[in-house]
Each structure stands twice: as C-alpha cells, then as structure tokens.
C-alpha cells in the first residue's frame, strides 16, 4: 500500500517504500530533504531531530509506517514565507554554528523547548538540549541564542 | 606593463574547474617577479580570448572587473569574493574573504562569498595546521588592495584627477572630496578592467587603524543556509540518478576479503551492485550499492565476509601498555632526542628533590558529526568527486591513484564539512568512493560510512606513555627534566615514530632547563594514526603541563609563579638546529599572566572547588587556560568557568569566529580528556558509536567560557588548534586543586573524584 506522509504541511507520496525505512532516510534519499542529518543512526546524537506533532523525535529510529497521519516538521519547515523564526535569527546573530552539521537538530529541539517553556532557565535548556551533541562544542552559544530568542516579544 | 605583454604561454585552461565562470580570464605576466604564490588575472571578453593576444590588448572589456581569481565586480555593482579554502567549521569561508573585503574597502554586507573548487591556481587549499591565516593574511590583503588600486586609478582617469585626491569610504565607492564627485565600483568596473595590473607589492595597504571589516564580529556566511537546512555538506550532495553505497572493511586493520556472499547480497531489495574492491591505496572490502542509503546499510546485515585478518589481529591496548612498561624498565630503550647538561648528575646532587610520575592517554577518534562520505561520478578516463575533504589536492591524488588516472583527470568539488579536526586530511573515503564509482560508469554514487565505520576506521590520535622525572633544587627551582616517551612507530618495519606520534626535542620545557633528557621508544604496530587537532601537542601537553603542576606543588610555590619562573625573562628562543618556530617566552608569560588575572587567580574558593592553569605554544599561537571546577564530595564534576588567554598576533580577523574556535577548543579539550577513549583488542576498535565513545553534552559543558586575546605586534596566526593543548592539563590541575587527586591517565571519567 502506498505510504503518504505529511511533512511541513505538504503531503508526500513515498510509493511502495519499505515500511521499516527510518524517516531520516525517507526524508534524505526519497524526498531530497537533506536538512535533517545522519549522525549516529541509533538515537544517540540528535542530528536527525524532527517534530512529530510538535514533539522532538529522532528520525533515524522511526520507521515510516508508524507515521501515517502524523504532522512532521523538519528544519526546512521552520521558516515560513522566507521569514526566519526568532530562534533561527538568534542562531545567525549569535553566530552559533561552527561546522553547522548538528545545528538543524539543535534548532528542532530548541524550537520545541520554547513552544513548551517560553522563558527557559539554563537548567531548562540543558535538560531539553542534552540529547543533541555538538562535536564542535557550540554549547555556550546555543544557550545564549535560546535566551536571545526567548527574550523576543 | 601593458596588455601587449600578455604571454600566451601562460593562458589558463579554457574551462577551469570552479563555480565561477573564469573563461575569459587572461593571465598576465605581471607576477613573474612578484613572489606571490597567487597568480593574478585580468578579465577580458571571452570573444577576444579566441583571438590573438595582441588583438586582446585593443579590445573593449565587457564589464566585469576581475583583477584576480578572487575578486569580481560586475558593472551592476555585484561584488563576489571567492572562498578558496575548505570549510570544516573553522570559519575560514568567512574570515579569508573578510581580509580581501577589507582592503577592497567594501562593506561586508555588499559582498557575496562563493565557494571555490579545487584549483591549483588558488594557492594552498588545505584546512590544516592552523595555517590559513598565516599563509594568506598578507597575500589576501594585497589581492583586495590591488583591486581597490585599479578602481581608484579608473576613477582618476575618468575625472582627470590625481589618484591621491581620491578616497574610498568603505562602501564600494570612490570619492573625489574636492569636487564632490563619487562613482560606485560597479560604474568603474569596466574601465578598471582595462588597466594594466600593478605590481602587487607596490599597492598601498590600509592602515590597520582604519580597518572596518576585520576586527568586527561577523556571522558565518553560511549561517542562513545552515539554520534553514539547505544542502551544504558532502553528504547532502544529490546528483541526477544518484545511487548510495556502503563499504564494509575488515574490523581488523589491514585485513583482507577472502570471500563474500555477493550473490545473496545482490538479490536484496534495492541493491544494484555488490563487489569486492581491490584498488591501489584503498582498504580491501565489500561495496554494496543501492537505491538508498538505508537499503545499502540494511544489506550489510545479510553480508557474510570471510576475512584474512592479518598480523594486526594480535594487537591490543593492554598489549601496548605492557610494552610501554617493558620499555620504561629497559635503560637502553629508545633514542635520545635531547640531552642537555647531565640529568643523572643533577638528580644525584646534594639537596636535590627528585619527583617522578607516569602519564598515559588513550587513542582518540575524531568523531566528526558528519560521517565520512564522498560522492563520485566516473566516466571513462575521468572522475568527478564531491568531497568533504580538508585536503582536496590529496583527495585528487588518492582518487587518481585508486583508478590509475592522472590527477588532472579528477575534478574535486569542495563541499562544506561536518567537522574536520584533522580526520579529513586523510582521503581514504575519497579513494573508496572513486573505486566504487568506477564499477558503475556514468552513475553518481554516494559513499556514506556508518557511524561504526567512522569510529572503527579512523586515523586515530595516538595513545602515549610518558615516564617523567624532574629535579628541584633546595630553593624549589626546576633544574632538570626527563621524559621517556613510549609511542608508536609508523608501521611494523621502521624504528621511526609516526609523524603524528613523535615528541619534538624542543617540546617544552626542552631549551628552558640546564638539565634535560628526552628519550623516545616507538612501538611497532598496524594501527592507522593521523593528525587530530593540534597533533602531538594536544596529547603531550596533558602529560607535560600536568607534571609541571606537580612540580609546582612539590616546590611549595604558587603554580603561576613557579611556571612563570620556568619561562624566565622575555626572550626569543630559536628552535634547535633552526628547525621550527622561535619560542617567545614573553608572549607566553603574557598570556599566562592574563589568564591568571582574568580568572581571579589566588582569590579563595570554597572547599571542593579549585583552579588549574596550563599553557602551551603550538601552531604559532600562545595559549594559557585557567579552568575552575567544583567537585561534589560524591565526585560529581562541574566546570564552572574557563578563561582562555591567547596571543595570535596583531589582528583578530573575525572576533566572533575566533571566540567560537576558542570556545570549541575548550569543549573539545574537556570532552576528549574527560570522556573519550578508543580501545583496541584483537587488532580492532571496540567502540562503535556515541554510547561507548561519548561526546560532551551541553549540561556537562562549562557554565562560562571567557576568551581574551592579547594583541601583540606579531604576524596574525591561526586559531583552530593552539587553544586546545592546555585545556586537558588545566582541567586536571583544577581537579587536583579541588580534590587533592592528581589525574595521570585519561579519560578522567575512569577516575573516582570523590573526596571528604
Ligand atoms: S542520527 Fe538520529 S540520533 Fe543520531
Ligand atoms: S557545529 Fe559542528 S557539530 Fe555542532
């Protein structure tokens, strides 16, 4: 049976994809949405974080057949109408990224955090972001950027 | 010179690789005596390029002004600067174009930065050794200044005034204040393109006091693309008809495929091809090519390979540690690298206080968050690769060797890298992708390593074993030092250490003490080793700077005062035999003092808290670190604060990028020494993923990192590496101050830090 996923507000037909395919690879190799990154494939690094109905989830360990009817958001779906979100803007202004490879996942986790906790403390941030590894070590800037975005009216 | 002097022998190739269309550039011989590695080009209309060079001199340019390969200005005023070096997160794609923009005298917001591909005409295209800044700083200033000079000259001609009456206010205009006239660079581009190139050595450079681009906090040029998930990285490469590959190597280093159930694998869903790869410079292994990465990865579960494991199967971490013990016990072991004074006599002297300790650290993996990958398209006689490589020229050579092609037959497209740290200076993944793509001519194939492949087939930072002794005199001054360093040879059949595992005879405190004995024993082995951020320094400094701190404690003096006393008076100490950089003790003392001052060194801290200081000179940079920690009685560690002081010369090009490198070095230094260890058994790596080879998490990272640059009148140098070496020993020294426990082996997480 053909599989259809709702990604970034659009319906995507995945044809007769192997139902055990992790969402990560459906995004990257079937749909060409390469913003979601492969880092570990085992739910250990957070590079592949997407939102399922607004909840941050590791797409590398999520088989696509579990996702029918779920609203999936990827990093490509954050900015609306070419307008960066406050977090994306803060990420640019604070110059958070080094290599940038982890940052899509960081932004997805941070976006979910602010939706839940609009004014997070450092402790809230550390708790919400602890599943997102950054090999380059941009953590102090991630904290600052989240605070910056949270301070936006 | 004038255009009639164009030398037809120096024409560039008609279709050079690169995003920028550079057809229509004529090379001028202006640089023949210039001494600059970077060739300058003047753009002429492409229709005239076909004509005789003499005819070109009389031609009318078609608008774009491109006085060299790096700068282009269209008549519409679009300013493009080429980013020539590989970007791995070190910020070079922003910092190097900033140098050019500064001297071009344009606002950074007016510039579009375009990534170059591998092109030998662009000079050194390597991300390594913190070399981009020292190599490019002056030449790139001259690239920008040359362009500005010509634009000013064009305005002078246009208005029939002397160039000295003109100025550039930094917004891509030339202004004649006396008459109030102004012209944009775009308006001047056509006329400037006609002018002969000046000798770049004679063009005026800006007074650094007038810098408007450099020295300003500037966000990375790729930031908007990064935060919106645009394709940037090697693994994001998508070509029409692309297939995806995985490559299974023997878990034992150097092992070879005996046989594999290829037919069974070929029958699996999505699998298009499976074969044994046997190519020069490529590890023996099985390639599986499929319609998607997942199908290729999944097919591995059904792959059965019989391996010939080879001799390395006998090697293990425990075996190397035992070999180090044997070497230490053998007084005749190793080669003496340095023997100043008479260490043995000094230790035997009356009143001498002998201190000894052994320090060890494990192998480390680079763990780039983007696993190794490369996309390759083979067509008979030619190869094109999209490669996240720190050394694209070496990548070209590795691919060419694998396929038996001349290097010129290989085109290398440089992609952004998800981390480098030295791993991607080795191009094994490029050679593998080339060999796999050859199996499927005309089909682009992306090879992606799994995380386990990446962790188990790295080029590791070597482990090391130091037997350290030192002599203090009765006043507590350091008189003598000895190190018997057991390290790793560059293979089985050599007594020479691997280039990334050797101890330099000048390593601190060599050259600083009357008695210094340094001995090195390399162990034969089959483990692949390679540069890991600040190679040698980032490992050895843990042993040396921790032991130095032990000596400070033994001397009864304050550690900072003790260390400054070892550094001594400000002076320039040349490298032994002139091989290597000069050590400026005053610059080092300067950053030690700055770090101590900014950290509040000497002010009291509560019980269970402590500060540690360490310093190191590497990659032309001077760095000192103070780490402040709190350890709970149960042994839980919090890194409260890290103060970085660094002297990398007179100009910080991009303070935001520079501080990001410092902050990243601190986190990388803590992550690696606190948590990480690659262990070997049976000639294979035991770790497979971030579960058993952790990276520091945000909650474990320092609460605060402060970076202070000490600006001194010295040439600007790089920041990717020099800050990391003092981080692990500063943390170890802080832990001693907090708990009284001295960390002499890594990772720290293997130690019980509890106290009462
Ligand atoms: S790739 Fe999914 S958590 Fe690492
Ligand atoms: S910026 Fe490189 S992994 Fe986070």
CSV table of C-alpha atoms and ligand atoms in Angstrom, one decimal, chain A residues 96-103 106 133-138, chain B residues 369 418-419, ligand 2:
chain,number,residue,atom,x,y,z
A,96,UNK,CA,26.3,29.7,16.8
A,97,UNK,CA,27.4,27.3,14.2
A,98,UNK,CA,30.9,26.1,13.6
A,99,UNK,CA,30.6,23.2,11.1
A,100,UNK,CA,26.9,23.5,11.4
A,101,UNK,CA,26.2,19.8,11.0
A,102,UNK,CA,24.4,19.4,14.3
A,103,UNK,CA,22.5,22.7,14.1
A,106,UNK,CA,19.7,21.7,17.8
A,133,UNK,CA,25.5,16.5,20.6
A,134,UNK,CA,27.7,19.1,19.1
A,135,UNK,CA,31.2,17.9,18.1
A,136,UNK,CA,32.4,21.4,17.5
A,137,UNK,CA,31.4,22.5,21.1
A,138,UNK,CA,29.0,25.4,20.4
B,369,UNK,CA,29.5,14.5,13.4
B,418,UNK,CA,30.6,18.5,9.2
B,419,UNK,CA,33.7,18.8,11.2
C,2,LIG,S1,28.6,22.9,14.9
C,2,LIG,FE1,29.7,21.1,14.3
C,2,LIG,S2,28.7,19.5,15.3
C,2,LIG,FE2,27.8,21.3,16.1
